[in-house]
Amino acid sequence: MPIYPISPQSSFCLQCIQTMSKNILLLCKKSRTWAECLYTNIDGKFQEQFDFHLKDVTVGKLIDYLYRPKDSSSLAVTRILFGLAMLFDIPDERGGSIMDKRWGDSMVCHFPLIPFVTAISMPYMALVYAALWLGALGITLGYKYRLSASVFTLSYWYLFLIEKSYWNNHSYLFGVVALLLATTEANCYWSLDSYMDPSLSKKTVPYWNYFILKYQFFILYFMAGMKKGTAEWLTGYSVQNLSEHWVFSPFKLFLTVPQIDYLIVHWFVFAFDLTVAIWMMWSRTRHVAMIFCALFHLMNSRLFRIGMFPWVCLATMPLFYPFDWPKKAISFAEKIVSEVKGEIIKYTKKLKMNINDHQNATVEVTEKYFDSEPNEEKLKSSPDFDNTNEQTDVNNFSGENFDSEEMSKEDDKSFDSINEFDTKKYITATPKEEIHKQKLITFVLIVFHVLSQVFLPYSHFITKGYNNWTNGLYGYSWDMMVHTWEIESVIVKVVDNESKKEFYVDPYIYSPNDRWTRHGDMVYQYARCLKDNIIKKIKEKDPNRGKAISENISIYVDVWCSMNGRFTQRMFDPKTDLLNASWSPFEPIPYLMPLLDEALHWRSILQDIKQDVHMWNNYSDVTFIADFPEYYLEKFIPIELSNITMTVLDGLVAYETEVTKFSDGQSFKLSKGNRVQMNSGTFHRIVNIGIEPAFYIYTFANSSEATNADVSAPIPKLPVGQELSRRFQNMIKFLNIIVSNGYKIFFQCCQ
């Protein structure tokens, strides 16, 4: 076999291969070393927290960890503060002070999550609110805690399920926290239950009582950060012009308004939500994280109208501190009070001694002046004779002979001994197997809650019927402030299929708010509610006068809105009769129009155009419109607008003027760059005659803003007094409604 000589080029290639293989082996060794170091560090931290290594994890050890005794005082403080917050939340956010308006009108449309779980009529809804408020009071006081917490939780979730249009992330959070607190032993300390029944008093509770609450607020922060890790948020379009609020004034010293919007509002909040719970759990960074977290929630209380949410978050922040922090705080306060008392007693003692010395000196001067010996009987009968005894009593009660701390410790010991005696007396022996079974069931429920809270925010691939331009119901998803909506118009058209007449309905006359306009499931419910109301109106009319509309009707809804600085476009198909449309929670919405993401590159241009238009004068404004092929926009120009111009940015449209008795309708074909002047107080139609979406803008001046600007009063920056006054007034209104409706129910039952 012939041997061929190796060329220098081939030798170089072999050396390269050998070098690369050596580097790969070295890299593998290093990566293995890094992985081992990482595992060792994680295992060490795990062992510090759980007292066992990762390789030793078993269900039994996890159960033992969750049942480790922890001081119960912090849990009691959380219970009290949460109950107080709910007492003020019920008249406000739950609508207690306006329950007669919210639930008393049978014509108002409601949007239940489950069709057969609907609102009961007034005055019986007042009983639900009364049970809710009394449950919150029982949670606060720790009185009949299990019953109070259960009643509150059931009443709260009932109100939550019967009205989707008021859903928020924090209203969902309150319901979950109430459910979790109802399962804990939060009434074993600083509660009426433990005071009335000492057998319920406990200095410690199982650690899982804290774990589920801390985990829930960890999810609150962490998931809020995860949901902000999108292009919409990180590119700075989710929240517009928030930095103009006065709370961002300190940042304006070194940042511009756009920089604050981008760096502080979007990027800093994203990093804050994602990591703040981790920093609060780590002892080295806890104090700094608490300061930032407190400032964050206080700012939110000024920026948004979100009720008690910031205050509940502030109240639960101490859960991340050591479990016995309330006792340490009380001990520190008692020490300060004891020192102050001691100083006061010493000062009083010196003052009395000075007074006595002064009185003795006066007596000596008097004796010398009269040159006679004192009469003991007179001195004994004198009121000043007992000063020395009084002084002795003060000395006996002073800090020298009386230690308040030792007495309090002795009282605690005696109280503990009583509790131990009573506990042994009342607790019956339970078989170990039954205890183990109860612990195992509790462990399974905790694991289910942990996994469900991770899964639910990303479960929208199942509940497709609730997905619109954004995913799912606005509640459990923790999409907090991720999307900003600007509603341009909502048009509700009713067509009588017998007479072919068209009627337009005020979209808000039968609705409690405008939340339904942005959700396909609620639009579907609104159409059916509107039909029922129309039929009621038809039946109420005098049949001899004739019917203005038949019962054979169709309902069309056309919603124009903008999301996160995009063009304003229609959300639902205005050609779809919603009464004949189908909807399922597990199928996509068939009448939902797609979001025109092909216009995303316009967003930065739109902002430049808006800034340019706003510089024309103080009352100039602009509206950006996008529409689909073969669709048209009918618009009325209000009389208060002037200098109205429509400019086509892209696409091909037909502009049609209104037909009146003074002028014939005209049609103009407009393409990119064309513009047309319009008159106020007239109708017009713009039809997209192209094969692609059309994009155009309206520029105008609003004279009504000039009138309103002159009469508007300045808004106070910190209306704390007004807010407290409003809350107490709502509380009084709420209680009055409860009492008045209670009388109605009582008299109805008596009759």
Short mmCIF file of N, CA and C in Angstrom, two decimals, residues 111-116 164 167 460 462-468 470 472-473 476 516 518-528 572 576-592:
data_model
loop_
_atom_site.label_atom_id
_atom_site.label_comp_id
_atom_site.label_asym_id
_atom_site.label_seq_id
_atom_site.Cartn_x
_atom_site.Cartn_y
_atom_site.Cartn_z
N PHE A 111 -73.29 41.63 33.09
CA PHE A 111 -72.45 40.74 32.31
C PHE A 111 -71.87 39.65 33.21
N PRO A 112 -72.67 38.62 33.52
CA PRO A 112 -72.18 37.55 34.39
C PRO A 112 -71.20 36.64 33.66
N LEU A 113 -70.29 36.05 34.41
CA LEU A 113 -69.35 35.10 33.82
C LEU A 113 -70.05 33.78 33.50
N ILE A 114 -70.88 33.32 34.44
CA ILE A 114 -71.63 32.08 34.26
C ILE A 114 -73.10 32.47 34.05
N PRO A 115 -73.72 32.04 32.96
CA PRO A 115 -75.07 32.54 32.63
C PRO A 115 -76.11 32.33 33.72
N PHE A 116 -76.03 31.22 34.45
CA PHE A 116 -77.08 30.95 35.44
C PHE A 116 -76.76 31.56 36.80
N LYS A 164 -68.86 41.07 35.09
CA LYS A 164 -67.51 41.08 34.53
C LYS A 164 -67.03 42.48 34.20
N TRP A 167 -64.40 43.99 36.45
CA TRP A 167 -63.24 43.18 36.80
C TRP A 167 -61.94 43.97 36.65
N HIS A 460 -54.91 31.26 28.11
CA HIS A 460 -55.85 31.83 27.16
C HIS A 460 -55.96 31.03 25.87
N ILE A 462 -56.94 28.15 25.92
CA ILE A 462 -58.14 27.34 26.18
C ILE A 462 -59.39 28.20 26.05
N THR A 463 -59.42 29.34 26.73
CA THR A 463 -60.59 30.22 26.74
C THR A 463 -60.49 31.22 25.59
N LYS A 464 -60.58 30.72 24.36
CA LYS A 464 -60.39 31.56 23.18
C LYS A 464 -61.52 32.57 22.99
N GLY A 465 -62.69 32.24 23.52
CA GLY A 465 -63.82 33.13 23.34
C GLY A 465 -63.70 34.44 24.08
N TYR A 466 -62.75 34.54 25.00
CA TYR A 466 -62.53 35.78 25.74
C TYR A 466 -61.36 36.58 25.18
N ASN A 467 -60.70 36.05 24.16
CA ASN A 467 -59.57 36.75 23.55
C ASN A 467 -60.07 37.77 22.54
N ASN A 468 -59.56 38.97 22.62
CA ASN A 468 -59.86 40.00 21.63
C ASN A 468 -58.54 40.42 20.98
N THR A 470 -56.34 41.57 22.78
CA THR A 470 -55.48 41.10 23.87
C THR A 470 -56.03 39.76 24.37
N GLY A 472 -57.59 37.05 26.74
CA GLY A 472 -58.33 36.65 27.92
C GLY A 472 -59.02 37.74 28.70
N LEU A 473 -59.70 37.29 29.76
CA LEU A 473 -60.39 38.19 30.67
C LEU A 473 -59.39 39.02 31.44
N TYR A 476 -57.34 37.66 36.12
CA TYR A 476 -56.34 36.73 36.61
C TYR A 476 -55.07 36.71 35.76
N TRP A 516 -67.67 46.87 28.41
CA TRP A 516 -68.23 45.86 27.50
C TRP A 516 -67.86 46.13 26.05
N ARG A 518 -65.12 46.66 24.66
CA ARG A 518 -63.82 46.16 24.23
C ARG A 518 -63.69 44.64 24.37
N HIS A 519 -64.79 43.95 24.65
CA HIS A 519 -64.74 42.51 24.86
C HIS A 519 -65.86 41.84 24.08
N GLY A 520 -65.48 40.89 23.22
CA GLY A 520 -66.45 40.24 22.36
C GLY A 520 -67.52 39.48 23.10
N ASP A 521 -67.18 38.86 24.22
CA ASP A 521 -68.18 38.12 24.98
C ASP A 521 -69.22 39.05 25.58
N MET A 522 -68.79 40.23 26.05
CA MET A 522 -69.74 41.17 26.64
C MET A 522 -70.56 41.90 25.58
N VAL A 523 -69.99 42.12 24.40
CA VAL A 523 -70.77 42.68 23.30
C VAL A 523 -71.90 41.73 22.93
N TYR A 524 -71.60 40.45 22.91
CA TYR A 524 -72.60 39.41 22.64
C TYR A 524 -73.71 39.44 23.69
N GLN A 525 -73.34 39.58 24.97
CA GLN A 525 -74.34 39.66 26.04
C GLN A 525 -75.13 40.96 25.97
N TYR A 526 -74.46 42.06 25.61
CA TYR A 526 -75.14 43.35 25.52
C TYR A 526 -76.25 43.32 24.47
N ALA A 527 -75.98 42.69 23.33
CA ALA A 527 -76.98 42.65 22.26
C ALA A 527 -78.24 41.94 22.73
N ARG A 528 -78.10 40.87 23.47
CA ARG A 528 -79.27 40.14 23.95
C ARG A 528 -80.01 40.92 25.05
N PHE A 572 -65.15 45.30 15.97
CA PHE A 572 -66.08 44.23 15.63
C PHE A 572 -66.71 44.51 14.26
N THR A 576 -72.22 42.23 11.01
CA THR A 576 -72.68 41.01 11.66
C THR A 576 -73.84 41.32 12.59
N ASP A 577 -74.94 40.62 12.40
CA ASP A 577 -76.08 40.72 13.31
C ASP A 577 -75.73 39.91 14.56
N LEU A 578 -75.53 40.60 15.66
CA LEU A 578 -75.09 39.93 16.88
C LEU A 578 -76.15 39.00 17.46
N LEU A 579 -77.40 39.23 17.13
CA LEU A 579 -78.46 38.35 17.63
C LEU A 579 -78.44 37.00 16.92
N ASN A 580 -77.82 36.95 15.75
CA ASN A 580 -77.70 35.69 15.01
C ASN A 580 -76.27 35.16 15.01
N ALA A 581 -75.39 35.85 15.72
CA ALA A 581 -74.00 35.41 15.78
C ALA A 581 -73.84 34.31 16.83
N SER A 582 -72.80 33.53 16.68
CA SER A 582 -72.50 32.47 17.64
C SER A 582 -71.28 32.87 18.46
N TRP A 583 -71.27 32.41 19.70
CA TRP A 583 -70.13 32.66 20.58
C TRP A 583 -69.93 31.46 21.50
N SER A 584 -68.69 31.08 21.69
CA SER A 584 -68.34 29.98 22.58
C SER A 584 -67.07 30.36 23.33
N PRO A 585 -66.97 29.99 24.62
CA PRO A 585 -65.75 30.31 25.36
C PRO A 585 -64.52 29.57 24.84
N PHE A 586 -64.73 28.53 24.02
CA PHE A 586 -63.61 27.71 23.56
C PHE A 586 -63.32 27.88 22.07
N GLU A 587 -63.98 28.85 21.44
CA GLU A 587 -63.77 29.11 20.03
C GLU A 587 -63.44 30.59 19.82
N PRO A 588 -62.61 30.93 18.83
CA PRO A 588 -62.33 32.34 18.55
C PRO A 588 -63.60 33.10 18.20
N ILE A 589 -63.59 34.39 18.48
CA ILE A 589 -64.77 35.23 18.22
C ILE A 589 -64.91 35.44 16.71
N PRO A 590 -66.02 35.00 16.11
CA PRO A 590 -66.13 35.09 14.64
C PRO A 590 -66.32 36.51 14.13
N TYR A 591 -66.85 37.42 14.94
CA TYR A 591 -67.13 38.78 14.47
C TYR A 591 -66.07 39.78 14.91
N LEU A 592 -64.92 39.30 15.38
CA LEU A 592 -63.82 40.18 15.78
C LEU A 592 -62.99 40.55 14.56
#
